[in-house]
């Protein structure tokens, strides 16, 4: 089933061309100028020195690719330990994505405007930390436990502390905005210090693309399970904080106005009140998951010292490497596409509980709908892995659009049975949106490596700048979302919101994510790395190594 590729002229890596053209002689006898890359071309820009090295390696080491493939294999245990290590970040991220906004509005009683500031500035702080983390990690030296592992070990205890206090209700009112802003920013920055080296670790597990894709599939499965655990644990523990016995589905006759203005629960000034206590219990449980995950990652995964670098390679300076990264066509197209898609998913997650509570009269079902979404996402990861292997990664990406028509149906026709069906289909799309970018980024890094064969230390730049863009876009989206609720008159804690607020929640849950997803998929049409060019890049890199 071929996919349209308007911008994807197939590129043939020049080192591979050298192998084809060299035959029994080496092309080094007559010096040539480096080939000039064509604009947007995924495989241009390799110089004469690379051709020479490739041809010589091919002539002298015909069995090296097979040896490399054997050395690049990963055990199932290593893949599982690697996957489990990243799950705690998703557990905490899921709980935050689904429940932080409603916690700030209905438990802490922060205005929607202040909540938008907390969400946006927090995401922005995490985004700014990404390139900074990439810079320092790329400058760090190799230790006995690796170059990336020390960063993950060092930041985990501080992440647990900041996460717990992010869900703690302080006994004062006037400084709550500053409290939550401080600890949310710290949490975002610390999770970045973990996520950047953890994501880049994929490139240091194996030199084989299939093994990396397999490890990524294990990772995505565990991360979706972690997302499921986070939402399920948080939802079950804190559900009682959002249930009010005097809020009925249908308001009593002639009491609509008072019913609109009645608070569903009192303002919890006491940090040991029931509403505050259940959120702190959930935060403590998830903090324990963090500690368990990092222990398994440390004991079960062995980091390799840059298997891509030649012995003479030197690290690329940060500013130069960042400039090369931003000029790399395949990377920019992939990033532009998935930052829009990830923003759509983030908007869907952050507004789904509010939509169920205030716009769809599903207040007593929201935690089960969230679990349905995430169970569907978890069980569909192997399905998407098979799809991308069979039809290619670009084709598989268009499965992300499955949820948009059904979400539109739920927004226009709120219905319990339809809501569960939409939750199931949304889980399928969310799984694809989680798996594909992290499966495609290593291909982009390999493509860049082929164009810049004598530089190393660039992997963290790709991963950190990618997370920077996605976090910034998500922060802007969440800030605009909460500001829209403020503008339309959202009232924290009341049983029923105004019609303007309900319409805003429907737009934020249905229309806006659909538009972002379709624009992102349109950009992805021009992503130039095809399955055939991936295979050619793999062959050329095996010869290079």
Protein backbone atom coordinates (compact mmCIF):
# COMPACT_ATOMS: atom_id res chain seq x y z
CA UNK A 1 0.00 0.00 0.00
CA UNK A 2 2.15 2.90 -1.24
CA UNK A 3 2.05 6.26 0.50
CA UNK A 4 2.12 9.63 -1.26
CA UNK A 5 5.52 11.29 -1.06
CA UNK A 6 5.42 14.65 -2.81
CA UNK A 7 8.65 15.83 -1.23
CA UNK A 8 10.35 12.53 -0.82
CA UNK A 9 12.70 12.03 -3.74
CA UNK A 10 14.60 8.89 -2.90
CA UNK A 11 18.14 9.61 -1.89
CA UNK A 12 21.03 7.25 -2.44
CA UNK A 13 23.72 7.73 0.23
CA UNK A 14 26.96 8.73 -1.42
CA UNK A 15 29.11 6.26 0.48
CA UNK A 16 26.89 3.56 -0.97
CA UNK A 17 27.36 5.09 -4.42
CA UNK A 18 31.09 4.89 -3.85
CA UNK A 19 30.73 1.19 -3.13
CA UNK A 20 28.76 0.67 -6.31
CA UNK A 21 31.06 2.76 -8.47
CA UNK A 22 34.37 1.72 -6.93
CA UNK A 23 34.39 -1.91 -8.00
CA UNK A 24 37.85 -3.33 -7.53
CA UNK A 25 39.56 0.05 -7.40
CA UNK A 26 39.44 2.79 -4.86
CA UNK A 27 38.18 6.23 -5.86
CA UNK A 28 40.92 7.92 -3.84
CA UNK A 29 43.39 8.10 -6.68
CA UNK A 30 41.78 11.21 -8.17
CA UNK A 31 40.68 13.77 -5.59
CA UNK A 32 37.18 15.12 -6.01
CA UNK A 33 35.39 18.06 -4.51
CA UNK A 34 32.67 17.24 -1.98
CA UNK A 35 29.26 16.72 -3.51
CA UNK A 36 26.88 19.61 -2.98
CA UNK A 37 23.61 18.59 -1.37
CA UNK A 38 20.37 19.25 -3.15
CA UNK A 39 17.88 21.33 -1.15
CA UNK A 40 15.70 19.13 1.05
CA UNK A 41 17.50 16.02 -0.13
CA UNK A 42 17.89 13.41 2.57
CA UNK A 43 21.11 11.89 1.39
CA UNK A 44 23.30 14.65 -0.09
CA UNK A 45 26.39 16.36 1.24
CA UNK A 46 29.00 13.64 1.80
CA UNK A 47 32.53 14.44 0.75
CA UNK A 48 35.33 12.70 -1.14
CA UNK A 49 37.00 11.56 2.10
CA UNK A 50 33.92 9.60 3.07
CA UNK A 51 33.80 7.92 -0.35
CA UNK A 52 37.42 6.93 0.06
CA UNK A 53 36.89 5.52 3.54
CA UNK A 54 33.79 3.61 2.51
CA UNK A 55 35.32 2.06 -0.55
CA UNK A 56 38.44 1.03 1.33
CA UNK A 57 36.39 -0.48 4.13
CA UNK A 58 34.24 -2.38 1.68
CA UNK A 59 37.28 -3.79 -0.07
CA UNK A 60 39.08 -4.81 3.10
CA UNK A 61 36.21 -5.99 5.32
CA UNK A 62 33.52 -7.76 3.31
CA UNK A 63 32.17 -9.62 6.36
CA UNK A 64 32.00 -6.65 8.71
CA UNK A 65 28.28 -5.88 8.35
CA UNK A 66 27.38 -9.42 9.41
CA UNK A 67 29.70 -9.19 12.40
CA UNK A 68 28.23 -5.82 13.30
CA UNK A 69 24.72 -7.22 13.16
CA UNK A 70 25.63 -9.97 15.64
CA UNK A 71 27.29 -7.51 17.99
CA UNK A 72 24.31 -5.15 17.79
CA UNK A 73 21.75 -7.65 19.08
CA UNK A 74 19.97 -6.90 22.35
CA UNK A 75 18.55 -9.40 24.79
CA UNK A 76 14.88 -9.31 25.72
CA UNK A 77 15.93 -8.59 29.31
CA UNK A 78 17.91 -5.49 28.24
CA UNK A 79 14.99 -4.21 26.16
CA UNK A 80 12.58 -4.73 29.05
CA UNK A 81 14.84 -2.99 31.56
CA UNK A 82 15.35 -0.10 29.14
CA UNK A 83 11.59 0.15 28.59
CA UNK A 84 10.71 -0.01 32.29
CA UNK A 85 13.23 2.74 33.07
CA UNK A 86 11.27 5.30 31.07
CA UNK A 87 7.82 4.29 32.33
CA UNK A 88 7.84 6.43 35.55
CA UNK A 89 8.15 9.64 33.54
CA UNK A 90 5.03 8.61 31.64
CA UNK A 91 3.22 7.62 34.83
CA UNK A 92 3.78 11.10 36.24
CA UNK A 93 3.22 12.79 32.89
CA UNK A 94 -0.12 11.01 32.43
CA UNK A 95 -1.36 11.99 35.88
CA UNK A 96 -0.27 15.57 35.23
CA UNK A 97 -1.77 15.74 31.74
CA UNK A 98 -5.19 14.44 32.77
CA UNK A 99 -5.57 15.89 36.27
CA UNK A 100 -3.33 18.91 36.90
CA UNK A 101 -5.61 21.43 35.21
CA UNK A 102 -8.75 20.28 37.04
CA UNK A 103 -6.73 20.07 40.29
CA UNK A 104 -5.60 23.68 39.95
CA UNK A 105 -9.10 24.86 39.09
CA UNK A 106 -11.32 22.81 41.41
CA UNK A 107 -9.07 21.80 44.34
CA UNK A 108 -6.58 24.67 44.66
CA UNK A 109 -9.19 27.17 43.41
CA UNK A 110 -6.75 29.00 41.18
CA UNK A 111 -8.40 31.12 38.49
CA UNK A 112 -8.20 29.82 34.90
CA UNK A 113 -5.91 32.73 33.99
CA UNK A 114 -3.43 31.84 36.73
CA UNK A 115 -3.75 28.16 35.83
CA UNK A 116 -2.86 29.04 32.23
CA UNK A 117 0.25 30.85 33.50
CA UNK A 118 1.29 27.85 35.58
CA UNK A 119 0.80 25.43 32.69
CA UNK A 120 2.47 27.59 30.05
CA UNK A 121 5.45 28.79 32.11
CA UNK A 122 5.97 25.28 33.46
CA UNK A 123 6.05 23.77 29.98
CA UNK A 124 8.26 26.62 28.77
CA UNK A 125 10.75 26.01 31.59
CA UNK A 126 10.95 22.36 30.60
CA UNK A 127 11.40 23.36 26.97
CA UNK A 128 14.19 25.82 27.74
CA UNK A 129 15.91 23.15 29.81
CA UNK A 130 16.07 20.82 26.80
CA UNK A 131 18.82 22.53 24.77
CA UNK A 132 20.67 23.39 28.00
CA UNK A 133 20.54 19.74 29.03
CA UNK A 134 21.63 18.72 25.54
CA UNK A 135 24.62 21.06 25.77
CA UNK A 136 25.88 19.84 29.15
CA UNK A 137 25.20 16.18 28.40
CA UNK A 138 27.08 16.42 25.10
CA UNK A 139 30.03 17.90 27.03
CA UNK A 140 30.01 15.27 29.77
CA UNK A 141 32.73 12.65 29.85
CA UNK A 142 32.48 8.89 29.82
CA UNK A 143 32.32 7.30 33.28
CA UNK A 144 32.32 3.72 34.53
CA UNK A 145 28.52 3.62 34.25
CA UNK A 146 28.35 5.54 30.96
CA UNK A 147 27.91 9.11 29.81
CA UNK A 148 24.12 9.35 30.04
CA UNK A 149 23.31 7.16 33.05
CA UNK A 150 24.78 9.52 35.72
CA UNK A 151 22.38 12.26 34.64
CA UNK A 152 19.35 10.01 35.05
CA UNK A 153 20.50 8.72 38.44
CA UNK A 154 21.28 12.18 39.80
CA UNK A 155 18.03 13.93 38.87
CA UNK A 156 15.54 11.20 39.92
CA UNK A 157 15.44 11.91 43.72
CA UNK A 158 14.88 15.63 43.11
CA UNK A 159 12.18 14.81 40.55
CA UNK A 160 10.30 12.75 43.17
CA UNK A 161 10.42 15.60 45.70
CA UNK A 162 9.27 18.26 43.24
CA UNK A 163 6.46 16.00 41.98
CA UNK A 164 5.12 15.43 45.49
CA UNK A 165 5.06 19.13 46.38
CA UNK A 166 3.41 19.93 43.05
CA UNK A 167 0.32 18.09 44.40
CA UNK A 168 0.58 19.46 47.96
CA UNK A 169 -2.04 22.03 48.98
CA UNK A 170 -0.28 24.76 51.00
CA UNK A 171 -2.16 26.16 54.03
CA UNK A 172 -2.14 29.68 52.54
CA UNK A 173 -4.15 31.13 49.65
CA UNK A 174 -2.36 34.26 48.45
CA UNK A 175 0.87 32.47 47.47
CA UNK A 176 -0.60 29.34 45.88
CA UNK A 177 0.07 30.47 42.32
CA UNK A 178 3.77 31.02 43.11
CA UNK A 179 3.88 27.66 44.93
CA UNK A 180 2.51 25.62 42.04
CA UNK A 181 4.45 27.59 39.47
CA UNK A 182 7.72 26.94 41.31
CA UNK A 183 7.28 23.21 41.75
CA UNK A 184 5.74 22.62 38.31
CA UNK A 185 8.70 24.42 36.69
CA UNK A 186 11.12 22.36 38.79
CA UNK A 187 9.32 19.15 37.87
CA UNK A 188 9.36 19.98 34.15
CA UNK A 189 13.06 20.90 34.23
CA UNK A 190 14.04 17.76 36.16
CA UNK A 191 12.01 15.43 33.95
CA UNK A 192 13.81 17.00 31.00
CA UNK A 193 17.17 16.22 32.59
CA UNK A 194 15.99 12.61 32.72
CA UNK A 195 14.19 12.40 29.38
CA UNK A 196 16.94 13.84 27.17
CA UNK A 197 19.64 11.29 28.11
CA UNK A 198 17.07 8.49 28.32
CA UNK A 199 15.78 9.19 24.80
CA UNK A 200 19.31 9.51 23.40
CA UNK A 201 20.22 6.20 25.06
CA UNK A 202 18.37 4.47 22.20
CA UNK A 203 21.30 5.32 19.93
CA UNK A 204 23.79 3.77 22.38
CA UNK A 205 22.08 0.42 22.84
CA UNK A 206 22.77 -1.04 19.41
CA UNK A 207 24.00 -0.09 15.95
CA UNK A 208 21.32 -2.20 14.26
CA UNK A 209 18.19 -0.34 13.11
CA UNK A 210 15.90 -3.32 13.70
CA UNK A 211 17.18 -3.74 17.24
CA UNK A 212 16.71 -0.04 17.93
CA UNK A 213 13.20 -0.15 16.48
CA UNK A 214 12.47 -3.21 18.61
CA UNK A 215 13.81 -1.49 21.74
CA UNK A 216 11.69 1.55 20.86
CA UNK A 217 8.61 -0.67 20.54
CA UNK A 218 9.34 -2.19 23.98
CA UNK A 219 9.83 1.30 25.34
CA UNK A 220 6.60 2.64 23.85
CA UNK A 221 4.64 -0.36 25.15
CA UNK A 222 5.95 0.20 28.66
CA UNK A 223 5.48 3.94 28.44
CA UNK A 224 1.86 3.50 27.34
CA UNK A 225 1.42 1.02 30.20
CA UNK A 226 3.00 3.65 32.43
CA UNK A 227 0.57 6.22 31.09
CA UNK A 228 -2.23 3.77 31.83
CA UNK A 229 -0.97 3.12 35.36
CA UNK A 230 -0.57 6.84 36.02
CA UNK A 231 -4.08 7.72 34.86
CA UNK A 232 -5.65 4.65 36.52
CA UNK A 233 -3.89 5.11 39.87
CA UNK A 234 -4.46 8.85 39.93
CA UNK A 235 -8.05 8.52 38.70
CA UNK A 236 -9.08 5.86 41.20
CA UNK A 237 -7.41 7.56 44.16
CA UNK A 238 -8.64 11.10 43.49
CA UNK A 239 -12.06 10.34 41.96
CA UNK A 240 -13.78 10.94 45.30
CA UNK A 241 -12.35 14.48 45.36
CA UNK A 242 -14.48 15.41 42.35
CA UNK A 243 -17.75 13.76 43.36
CA UNK A 244 -20.40 15.90 45.00
CA UNK A 245 -23.60 14.30 46.27
CA UNK A 246 -25.67 17.45 45.84
CA UNK A 247 -24.75 17.88 42.16
CA UNK A 248 -27.41 16.04 40.17
CA UNK A 249 -27.47 15.31 36.46
CA UNK A 250 -30.63 17.37 35.99
CA UNK A 251 -31.08 20.59 38.02
CA UNK A 252 -34.23 20.98 40.08
CA UNK A 253 -37.04 23.00 38.55
CA UNK A 254 -36.77 26.78 39.01
CA UNK A 255 -33.36 26.45 40.70
CA UNK A 256 -31.09 26.57 37.67
CA UNK A 257 -29.32 29.80 38.61
CA UNK A 258 -28.51 28.74 42.14
CA UNK A 259 -27.49 25.31 40.92
CA UNK A 260 -25.05 26.93 38.48
CA UNK A 261 -23.48 28.97 41.27
CA UNK A 262 -23.39 26.25 43.94
CA UNK A 263 -19.90 24.96 44.67
CA UNK A 264 -19.60 21.21 44.33
CA UNK A 265 -17.22 21.14 47.35
CA UNK A 266 -15.88 23.68 49.81
CA UNK A 267 -12.62 25.53 49.37
CA UNK A 268 -10.09 23.19 51.08
CA UNK A 269 -7.93 25.52 53.13
CA UNK A 270 -6.78 22.62 55.29
CA UNK A 271 -3.87 20.74 53.63
CA UNK A 272 -5.12 17.58 55.38
CA UNK A 273 -8.65 17.84 54.01
CA UNK A 274 -9.97 14.85 52.08
CA UNK A 275 -9.52 16.46 48.64
CA UNK A 276 -5.93 17.46 49.38
CA UNK A 277 -5.06 14.20 51.10
CA UNK A 278 -6.06 11.91 48.22
CA UNK A 279 -3.91 13.90 45.77
CA UNK A 280 -0.90 13.64 48.11
CA UNK A 281 -1.42 9.88 48.44
CA UNK A 282 -1.44 9.52 44.67
CA UNK A 283 1.72 11.65 44.42
CA UNK A 284 3.49 9.44 46.98
CA UNK A 285 2.59 6.26 45.09
CA UNK A 286 3.86 7.65 41.79
CA UNK A 287 7.05 8.88 43.48
CA UNK A 288 7.75 5.29 44.55
CA UNK A 289 7.31 4.15 40.94
CA UNK A 290 10.04 6.63 39.94
CA UNK A 291 12.55 5.08 42.33
CA UNK A 292 11.74 1.54 41.22
CA UNK A 293 12.08 2.43 37.53
CA UNK A 294 15.51 4.04 37.81
CA UNK A 295 16.80 1.08 39.84
CA UNK A 296 15.73 -1.39 37.12
CA UNK A 297 17.21 0.81 34.38
CA UNK A 298 20.56 1.09 36.18
CA UNK A 299 20.85 -2.64 36.88
CA UNK A 300 19.60 -3.94 33.53
CA UNK A 301 20.97 -1.64 30.81
CA UNK A 302 24.57 -1.26 29.65
CA UNK A 303 25.40 1.92 27.78
CA UNK A 304 27.90 1.64 24.92
CA UNK A 305 30.49 4.34 24.30
CA UNK A 306 29.40 5.99 21.01
CA UNK A 307 29.32 3.01 18.62
CA UNK A 308 28.92 5.41 15.66
CA UNK A 309 32.14 7.35 16.00
CA UNK A 310 35.36 6.75 14.12
CA UNK A 311 38.45 6.66 16.29
CA UNK A 312 39.52 10.05 14.97
CA UNK A 313 36.12 11.70 15.48
CA UNK A 314 35.79 14.81 17.60
CA UNK A 315 32.68 16.10 19.31
CA UNK A 316 30.72 18.70 17.35
CA UNK A 317 30.70 22.09 19.15
CA UNK A 318 27.27 22.83 20.61
CA UNK A 319 26.40 25.94 18.56
CA UNK A 320 27.67 24.41 15.34
CA UNK A 321 25.86 21.16 16.04
CA UNK A 322 22.63 23.00 16.85
CA UNK A 323 22.92 24.97 13.61
CA UNK A 324 23.48 21.78 11.60
CA UNK A 325 20.52 20.19 13.35
CA UNK A 326 18.20 23.09 12.49
CA UNK A 327 19.31 22.97 8.84
CA UNK A 328 18.74 19.25 8.47
CA UNK A 329 15.65 18.97 6.24
CA UNK A 330 14.30 15.56 7.35
CA UNK A 331 14.60 16.55 11.01
CA UNK A 332 12.75 19.84 10.61
CA UNK A 333 9.89 18.23 8.67
CA UNK A 334 9.54 15.45 11.25
CA UNK A 335 9.65 17.94 14.13
CA UNK A 336 7.15 20.34 12.57
CA UNK A 337 4.74 17.50 11.92
CA UNK A 338 4.83 15.88 15.32
CA UNK A 339 4.90 19.07 17.38
CA UNK A 340 1.45 19.83 15.95
CA UNK A 341 0.28 16.26 16.52
CA UNK A 342 1.64 16.14 20.08
CA UNK A 343 -0.02 19.48 20.84
CA UNK A 344 -3.34 18.02 19.64
CA UNK A 345 -2.91 14.97 21.89
CA UNK A 346 -1.94 17.20 24.85
CA UNK A 347 -5.04 19.35 24.36
CA UNK A 348 -7.20 16.24 24.17
CA UNK A 349 -5.72 14.86 27.39
CA UNK A 350 -5.81 18.04 29.45
CA UNK A 351 -9.40 18.95 28.52
CA UNK A 352 -10.93 15.46 28.41
CA UNK A 353 -11.70 15.24 32.14
CA UNK A 354 -13.15 18.77 32.13
CA UNK A 355 -15.21 17.90 29.04
CA UNK A 356 -16.61 14.74 30.65
CA UNK A 357 -17.35 16.57 33.90
CA UNK A 358 -18.94 19.76 32.60
CA UNK A 359 -19.92 19.31 28.93
CA UNK A 360 -21.01 15.68 28.53
CA UNK A 361 -22.64 14.87 31.90
CA UNK A 362 -20.21 11.96 32.36
CA UNK A 363 -18.89 13.09 35.75
CA UNK A 364 -19.09 9.60 37.26
CA UNK A 365 -17.44 7.88 34.27
CA UNK A 366 -14.40 10.04 33.47
CA UNK A 367 -11.85 7.82 35.26
CA UNK A 368 -13.12 4.72 33.42
CA UNK A 369 -13.04 6.53 30.06
CA UNK A 370 -9.43 7.57 30.72
CA UNK A 371 -8.52 3.95 31.52
CA UNK A 372 -10.27 2.81 28.31
CA UNK A 373 -8.16 5.23 26.26
CA UNK A 374 -4.94 4.02 27.78
CA UNK A 375 -5.73 0.28 27.72
CA UNK A 376 -6.51 0.65 24.02
CA UNK A 377 -3.23 2.49 23.49
CA UNK A 378 -1.21 -0.10 25.43
CA UNK A 379 -2.56 -3.18 23.63
CA UNK A 380 -2.26 -1.55 20.19
CA UNK A 381 1.49 -0.82 20.32
CA UNK A 382 2.44 -4.28 18.93
CA UNK A 383 -0.18 -3.77 16.20
CA UNK A 384 1.39 -0.46 15.17
CA UNK A 385 4.84 -2.01 15.26
CA UNK A 386 3.67 -4.63 12.74
CA UNK A 387 2.02 -1.94 10.59
CA UNK A 388 5.15 0.21 10.38
CA UNK A 389 7.26 -2.84 9.53
CA UNK A 390 4.82 -3.97 6.84
CA UNK A 391 3.82 -0.65 5.25
CA UNK A 392 6.47 1.80 6.43
CA UNK A 393 6.53 4.49 9.10
CA UNK A 394 4.98 7.25 7.00
CA UNK A 395 1.98 5.09 6.15
CA UNK A 396 1.50 4.08 9.77
CA UNK A 397 1.49 7.74 10.83
CA UNK A 398 -1.80 8.37 9.07
CA UNK A 399 -3.53 6.11 11.58
CA UNK A 400 -3.24 9.02 14.02
CA UNK A 401 -6.16 10.65 12.20
CA UNK A 402 -8.57 7.83 13.14
CA UNK A 403 -9.73 9.53 16.32
CA UNK A 404 -10.75 12.87 14.77
CA UNK A 405 -14.15 11.95 13.22
CA UNK A 406 -15.22 9.99 16.31
CA UNK A 407 -14.18 12.80 18.66
CA UNK A 408 -16.31 15.17 16.56
CA UNK A 409 -19.26 12.77 16.96
CA UNK A 410 -18.86 12.70 20.75
CA UNK A 411 -18.71 16.48 20.93
CA UNK A 412 -21.91 16.88 18.91
CA UNK A 413 -23.79 13.86 20.34
CA UNK A 414 -22.68 13.25 23.96
CA UNK A 415 -23.58 9.64 24.70
CA UNK A 416 -22.16 7.12 27.18
CA UNK A 417 -21.78 4.20 24.73
CA UNK A 418 -20.34 6.48 22.05
CA UNK A 419 -17.97 7.94 24.65
CA UNK A 420 -16.45 4.52 25.37
CA UNK A 421 -16.11 3.78 21.64
CA UNK A 422 -14.43 7.15 21.06
CA UNK A 423 -12.12 6.43 24.01
CA UNK A 424 -11.10 3.11 22.43
CA UNK A 425 -10.38 4.63 18.98
CA UNK A 426 -8.56 7.59 20.55
CA UNK A 427 -6.29 5.13 22.33
CA UNK A 428 -5.30 3.61 18.98
CA UNK A 429 -4.40 7.03 17.59
CA UNK A 430 -2.52 8.10 20.71
CA UNK A 431 -0.44 4.91 20.58
CA UNK A 432 0.62 5.72 17.02
CA UNK A 433 1.46 9.32 17.97
CA UNK A 434 3.67 8.05 20.83
CA UNK A 435 5.47 5.29 18.93
CA UNK A 436 6.23 6.86 15.57
CA UNK A 437 8.28 9.99 16.34
CA UNK A 438 10.66 8.07 18.61
CA UNK A 439 10.92 5.34 15.99
CA UNK A 440 11.66 7.85 13.21
CA UNK A 441 14.15 10.04 15.09
CA UNK A 442 16.93 7.38 15.00
CA UNK A 443 16.51 7.25 11.22
CA UNK A 444 17.01 11.02 11.06
CA UNK A 445 20.10 10.77 13.28
CA UNK A 446 21.53 8.02 11.05
CA UNK A 447 20.86 10.18 7.99
CA UNK A 448 22.64 13.11 9.63
CA UNK A 449 25.50 10.82 10.67
CA UNK A 450 26.00 9.79 7.07
CA UNK A 451 26.22 13.42 6.00
CA UNK A 452 28.58 14.33 8.87
CA UNK A 453 30.66 11.18 9.40
CA UNK A 454 33.52 12.79 11.37
CA UNK A 455 31.47 14.36 14.15
CA UNK A 456 30.06 12.79 17.30
CA UNK A 457 28.01 13.84 20.31
CA UNK A 458 25.14 15.12 18.15
CA UNK A 459 22.52 12.62 19.31
CA UNK A 460 21.47 14.57 22.40
CA UNK A 461 21.09 17.71 20.26
CA UNK A 462 18.47 16.02 18.09
CA UNK A 463 16.53 14.61 21.00
CA UNK A 464 16.75 17.71 23.23
CA UNK A 465 15.74 20.14 20.48
CA UNK A 466 12.85 17.85 19.45
CA UNK A 467 11.52 17.77 23.02
CA UNK A 468 12.07 21.55 23.22
CA UNK A 469 9.81 22.23 20.26
CA UNK A 470 7.09 19.79 21.34
CA UNK A 471 7.05 21.15 24.92
CA UNK A 472 6.91 24.74 23.75
CA UNK A 473 4.03 24.02 21.40
CA UNK A 474 2.19 22.03 24.10
CA UNK A 475 2.76 24.84 26.61
CA UNK A 476 1.36 27.42 24.22
CA UNK A 477 -1.62 25.18 23.49
CA UNK A 478 -2.36 24.55 27.17
CA UNK A 479 -1.95 28.22 28.02
CA UNK A 480 -4.38 29.27 25.31
CA UNK A 481 -6.76 26.52 26.41
CA UNK A 482 -6.89 27.66 30.04
CA UNK A 483 -7.03 31.32 29.00
CA UNK A 484 -10.04 30.49 26.81
CA UNK A 485 -11.82 29.04 29.83
CA UNK A 486 -11.05 32.22 31.78
CA UNK A 487 -12.37 34.39 28.96
CA UNK A 488 -15.64 32.44 28.73
CA UNK A 489 -16.24 32.60 32.48
CA UNK A 490 -15.20 29.25 33.97
CA UNK A 491 -16.09 29.11 37.70
CA UNK A 492 -14.05 26.70 39.83
CA UNK A 493 -16.01 24.12 41.78
CA UNK A 494 -19.55 24.86 40.56
CA UNK A 495 -21.91 22.07 39.58
CA UNK A 496 -22.65 23.36 36.09
CA UNK A 497 -20.72 25.76 33.87
CA UNK A 498 -22.18 28.32 31.48
CA UNK A 499 -23.03 27.48 27.87
CA UNK A 500 -20.01 29.48 26.66
CA UNK A 501 -17.67 27.36 28.79
CA UNK A 502 -19.30 24.15 27.52
CA UNK A 503 -18.91 25.30 23.90
CA UNK A 504 -15.25 26.16 24.56
CA UNK A 505 -14.60 22.70 26.01
CA UNK A 506 -16.21 21.09 22.96
CA UNK A 507 -14.00 23.13 20.60
CA UNK A 508 -10.85 22.35 22.60
CA UNK A 509 -11.68 18.63 22.67
CA UNK A 510 -12.94 18.18 19.11
CA UNK A 511 -12.22 20.87 16.53
CA UNK A 512 -8.79 22.17 17.54
CA UNK A 513 -7.06 18.74 17.88
CA UNK A 514 -8.53 17.63 14.54
CA UNK A 515 -7.14 20.68 12.72
CA UNK A 516 -3.70 20.29 14.30
CA UNK A 517 -3.55 16.58 13.43
CA UNK A 518 -4.48 17.08 9.77
CA UNK A 519 -1.97 19.93 9.32
CA UNK A 520 0.75 17.82 10.97
CA UNK A 521 0.04 14.84 8.71
CA UNK A 522 0.11 17.10 5.65
CA UNK A 523 3.62 18.28 6.60
CA UNK A 524 4.66 14.66 7.12
CA UNK A 525 3.87 13.96 3.45
CA UNK A 526 7.07 15.86 2.60
CA UNK A 527 9.28 13.85 4.99
CA UNK A 528 11.97 12.51 2.62
CA UNK A 529 13.30 9.37 4.37
CA UNK A 530 11.68 6.32 2.81
CA UNK A 531 12.01 2.66 3.71
CA UNK A 532 14.38 2.10 0.77
CA UNK A 533 16.61 5.02 1.72
CA UNK A 534 16.67 3.71 5.31
CA UNK A 535 18.03 0.38 4.09
CA UNK A 536 20.67 2.10 1.98
CA UNK A 537 21.69 4.32 4.90
CA UNK A 538 21.97 1.25 7.11
CA UNK A 539 24.28 -0.47 4.61
CA UNK A 540 26.47 2.61 4.22
CA UNK A 541 26.80 3.06 8.01
CA UNK A 542 27.68 -0.60 8.50
CA UNK A 543 30.51 -0.16 6.02
CA UNK A 544 31.57 3.07 7.73
CA UNK A 545 31.78 1.35 11.10
